[in-house]
Coordinates of C-alpha atoms in Angstrom, one line a residue:
Chain A
D54 CA 10.9 -0.3 12.7
I55 CA 8.4 -2.8 12.3
V56 CA 9.4 -5.8 10.2
M57 CA 6.9 -7.9 8.4
T58 CA 7.6 -11.9 7.5
Q59 CA 5.0 -13.5 4.7
S60 CA 5.0 -17.4 4.3
P61 CA 4.8 -18.9 1.9
L62 CA 6.2 -16.7 -0.7
S63 CA 5.0 -19.0 -3.4
L64 CA 1.6 -20.8 -3.8
P65 CA 0.6 -22.7 -6.5
V66 CA -3.4 -23.4 -6.1
T67 CA -6.2 -25.5 -7.6
P68 CA -9.6 -23.4 -8.5
G69 CA -12.3 -24.6 -6.2
E70 CA -9.5 -25.5 -2.9
P71 CA -8.6 -23.1 0.0
A72 CA -5.7 -21.7 0.4
S73 CA -3.5 -19.6 3.2
I74 CA -0.7 -17.1 3.7
S75 CA 0.6 -16.3 7.0
C76 CA 1.6 -13.0 7.9
R77 CA 4.2 -12.2 10.8
S78 CA 4.8 -8.9 12.3
S79 CA 8.4 -8.4 14.5
Q80 CA 6.2 -6.6 17.2
S81 CA 2.3 -6.3 18.4
L82 CA 0.1 -4.8 16.2
L83 CA -3.0 -4.7 18.9
Q84 CA -3.8 -1.3 19.1
R85 CA -5.7 -0.3 23.1
N86 CA -8.8 0.1 21.0
G87 CA -9.2 -3.3 20.4
Y88 CA -8.2 -3.2 16.6
N89 CA -5.3 -4.8 15.1
Y90 CA -3.8 -2.6 12.3
L91 CA -2.8 -5.2 9.8
D92 CA -3.9 -4.9 6.2
W93 CA -3.8 -7.5 2.8
Y94 CA -3.7 -6.6 -0.2
L95 CA -3.7 -8.0 -3.9
Q96 CA -2.0 -6.9 -7.0
K97 CA -3.1 -8.3 -9.9
P98 CA -0.9 -8.9 -13.0
G99 CA 0.1 -5.0 -14.2
Q100 CA -2.6 -3.3 -11.9
S101 CA -1.9 -1.0 -8.7
P102 CA -2.6 -3.0 -5.8
Q103 CA -6.2 -3.8 -4.3
L104 CA -7.9 -3.4 -0.5
L105 CA -8.5 -7.0 0.5
I106 CA -8.9 -6.7 4.6
Y107 CA -8.3 -3.9 6.6
L108 CA -8.4 -4.3 10.6
G109 CA -7.0 -7.8 10.3
S110 CA -10.5 -9.3 9.8
Y111 CA -12.8 -6.8 8.3
R112 CA -13.4 -7.4 4.4
A113 CA -12.6 -4.2 1.8
S114 CA -16.7 -3.7 -0.2
G115 CA -17.0 -5.5 -3.2
V116 CA -14.3 -8.0 -1.7
P117 CA -15.8 -11.7 -2.2
D118 CA -16.9 -13.1 0.9
R119 CA -14.6 -16.0 -0.4
F120 CA -11.9 -13.8 1.3
S121 CA -11.5 -13.7 5.2
G122 CA -8.5 -12.4 7.8
S123 CA -8.0 -13.6 10.6
G124 CA -5.3 -13.8 13.7
S125 CA -4.5 -10.7 16.7
G126 CA -0.7 -9.7 17.7
T127 CA 2.0 -10.9 15.5
D128 CA 0.4 -13.5 13.9
F129 CA -2.2 -13.4 10.7
T130 CA -3.7 -15.4 8.6
L131 CA -5.6 -14.9 4.5
K132 CA -8.2 -17.7 3.5
I133 CA -9.5 -18.0 0.5
S134 CA -12.1 -20.8 0.6
R135 CA -12.1 -21.6 -2.9
V136 CA -9.7 -20.0 -5.1
E137 CA -10.7 -19.0 -8.7
A138 CA -8.4 -17.9 -11.6
E139 CA -8.7 -14.0 -11.1
D140 CA -7.4 -14.6 -7.5
V141 CA -3.7 -14.8 -8.8
G142 CA -1.3 -12.8 -8.1
V143 CA 0.9 -11.5 -4.7
Y144 CA -0.3 -10.9 -2.0
Y145 CA 0.8 -8.1 0.6
C146 CA 0.3 -8.4 4.2
M147 CA 1.1 -4.4 5.9
Q148 CA 1.7 -3.1 9.1
A149 CA -0.3 -0.1 10.1
L150 CA 0.2 0.9 13.3
Q151 CA 3.3 3.4 13.2
P152 CA 5.5 5.1 10.4
P153 CA 7.3 3.7 8.7
F154 CA 4.7 1.8 7.6
A155 CA 5.8 -1.5 6.2
F156 CA 4.6 -4.5 4.0
G157 CA 5.4 -7.8 4.0
P158 CA 7.6 -9.4 1.2
G159 CA 4.8 -10.7 -0.7
T160 CA 2.8 -14.1 -1.6
K161 CA 2.7 -14.8 -4.8
V162 CA -0.4 -17.1 -5.9
D163 CA -0.8 -18.6 -9.0
I164 CA -2.4 -21.5 -10.9
K165 CA -1.2 -25.3 -10.6
Chain B
Q80 CA -16.5 8.0 -7.6
V81 CA -12.9 8.3 -5.6
Q82 CA -9.9 9.1 -8.5
L83 CA -6.6 9.6 -8.2
V84 CA -5.0 10.3 -11.0
Q85 CA -1.2 10.4 -11.2
S86 CA 1.5 12.3 -13.8
G87 CA 3.2 10.8 -16.4
A88 CA 6.4 8.8 -16.8
E89 CA 9.7 10.4 -16.3
V90 CA 13.2 9.6 -17.2
K91 CA 16.1 11.6 -15.4
K92 CA 19.3 11.1 -15.1
P93 CA 21.5 10.3 -11.2
G94 CA 21.7 13.3 -9.1
A95 CA 18.3 15.0 -10.4
S96 CA 15.4 15.3 -8.6
V97 CA 11.9 14.0 -9.6
K98 CA 8.0 15.5 -8.6
V99 CA 4.8 13.0 -9.7
S100 CA 1.7 14.7 -8.3
C101 CA -1.4 12.8 -7.8
K102 CA -4.8 14.6 -8.2
A103 CA -7.8 13.5 -6.3
S104 CA -11.4 14.3 -6.9
G105 CA -14.6 12.8 -6.0
Y106 CA -14.3 13.8 -2.3
S107 CA -13.4 16.2 -0.3
F108 CA -9.4 16.3 0.1
T109 CA -8.4 17.6 3.0
G110 CA -10.1 14.6 5.1
Y111 CA -8.4 11.6 4.0
S112 CA -4.4 11.4 4.2
I113 CA -2.3 10.2 1.2
H114 CA 0.8 8.2 1.3
W115 CA 3.1 7.1 -1.6
V116 CA 4.0 3.5 -2.2
R117 CA 6.7 2.3 -4.7
Q118 CA 7.6 -0.8 -6.2
A119 CA 11.1 -1.5 -8.7
L120 CA 10.6 -3.6 -11.2
G121 CA 9.7 -7.4 -10.4
Q122 CA 9.8 -6.5 -6.2
G123 CA 8.0 -5.7 -4.0
L124 CA 5.5 -2.7 -2.4
E125 CA 7.8 0.1 -0.2
W126 CA 5.9 2.9 1.9
M127 CA 7.4 6.1 1.2
G128 CA 5.6 9.1 2.9
R129 CA 2.1 10.3 3.6
I130 CA 0.2 13.4 4.3
N131 CA -2.5 14.8 5.8
P132 CA -3.7 17.3 3.4
N133 CA -5.7 19.6 6.0
S134 CA -2.7 20.6 8.1
G135 CA 0.1 19.6 5.7
G136 CA 1.6 16.9 8.4
T137 CA 4.0 14.1 6.6
D138 CA 5.7 11.5 7.6
S139 CA 8.2 9.7 6.0
A140 CA 10.8 6.8 6.0
Q141 CA 14.0 6.9 6.9
K142 CA 15.3 5.1 4.9
F143 CA 15.3 7.8 2.2
Q144 CA 17.5 10.4 4.6
G145 CA 15.2 13.6 3.6
R146 CA 15.9 12.3 0.0
V147 CA 11.5 12.4 -0.1
T148 CA 9.4 15.3 0.2
V149 CA 5.4 15.1 -0.1
T150 CA 4.0 18.1 -0.3
R151 CA 0.0 19.1 -1.5
D152 CA -2.0 22.2 -2.8
T153 CA -5.1 21.6 -1.3
S154 CA -6.9 24.9 -4.4
I155 CA -6.0 22.3 -7.2
N156 CA -6.4 18.9 -4.7
T157 CA -3.5 17.6 -5.9
A158 CA -0.6 15.9 -4.1
Y159 CA 2.8 15.6 -4.8
M160 CA 6.2 13.8 -4.3
E161 CA 9.5 14.7 -4.7
L162 CA 12.8 12.4 -4.8
T163 CA 16.2 13.9 -4.7
S164 CA 19.6 13.3 -5.8
L165 CA 18.3 10.0 -7.8
R166 CA 19.9 7.0 -8.1
S167 CA 19.6 4.4 -10.3
D168 CA 18.1 1.9 -7.4
D169 CA 15.5 4.6 -7.3
T170 CA 13.5 3.3 -10.6
A171 CA 10.4 1.8 -10.1
V172 CA 6.6 2.5 -9.9
Y173 CA 5.6 5.7 -7.9
Y174 CA 1.9 5.2 -6.1
C175 CA -0.2 7.4 -4.5
A176 CA -2.8 6.0 -2.2
R177 CA -5.9 7.3 -0.3
A178 CA -6.2 6.0 3.2
Q179 CA -9.3 6.1 5.2
S180 CA -11.7 9.4 6.8
M181 CA -8.5 10.2 9.3
T182 CA -11.5 9.7 12.3
D183 CA -11.6 6.4 11.4
P184 CA -9.4 3.6 13.3
G185 CA -5.7 2.4 11.3
E186 CA -5.0 3.3 7.9
Y187 CA -5.8 1.5 4.7
F188 CA -5.8 2.3 1.2
H189 CA -8.7 1.8 -0.6
H190 CA -8.0 4.1 -4.3
W191 CA -4.7 3.8 -5.4
G192 CA -3.4 5.5 -8.2
Q193 CA -2.3 4.4 -11.4
G194 CA 0.9 4.6 -10.9
T195 CA 3.7 6.8 -12.5
L196 CA 7.2 5.0 -13.6
V197 CA 10.3 6.6 -13.0
T198 CA 13.4 5.9 -14.7
V199 CA 16.8 7.1 -13.4
S200 CA 19.5 6.4 -16.1
S201 CA 22.4 7.8 -17.6

């Protein structure tokens, strides 16, 4: 099974400042079709998760452009160019290459 | 608009079974797979299984050792997740989520149900 790790697990942020979360997979998520099967989700307190980024770098509809995803193979990064107060919550990466799909442990983002 | 509405909270005793439903609306039910994800209180997300509503084909996490069954009823646009031999550590919020079109690459969940709390307690 593919194992996902994230760092850091806790990230205090200052509004207006950038933030970055790293995600690693135990095997490459790059498919022959050129897509990386890696998604990012944000779970705000008390809510269902919401999709931010799919296929490594594609922003989901309605997601602000301050969110971006990058990386390939086994190493991926989610960046927030300028954090806003509404961005607090837990961020998860998920490998979507093969079942069992697996989430990372989550990165809790809160305001300093 | 796409909606996934799940059944209500359940309280079960250890050893019992629970069946959670996920009623879909606003799109063609058979065109998108449905996944089940759970979250123990204060913990992370855990993928459990998926179903192709068109074919009925399923995948599930081996961790559950055959305790989880994902089904669907296309006549009422509803997917189900049944978990048997419940234990206290199955206490969690269970979510259904709709993946993107099966003709598109990847597997990502733009739409989620509201979650169903299942409490296992003697």
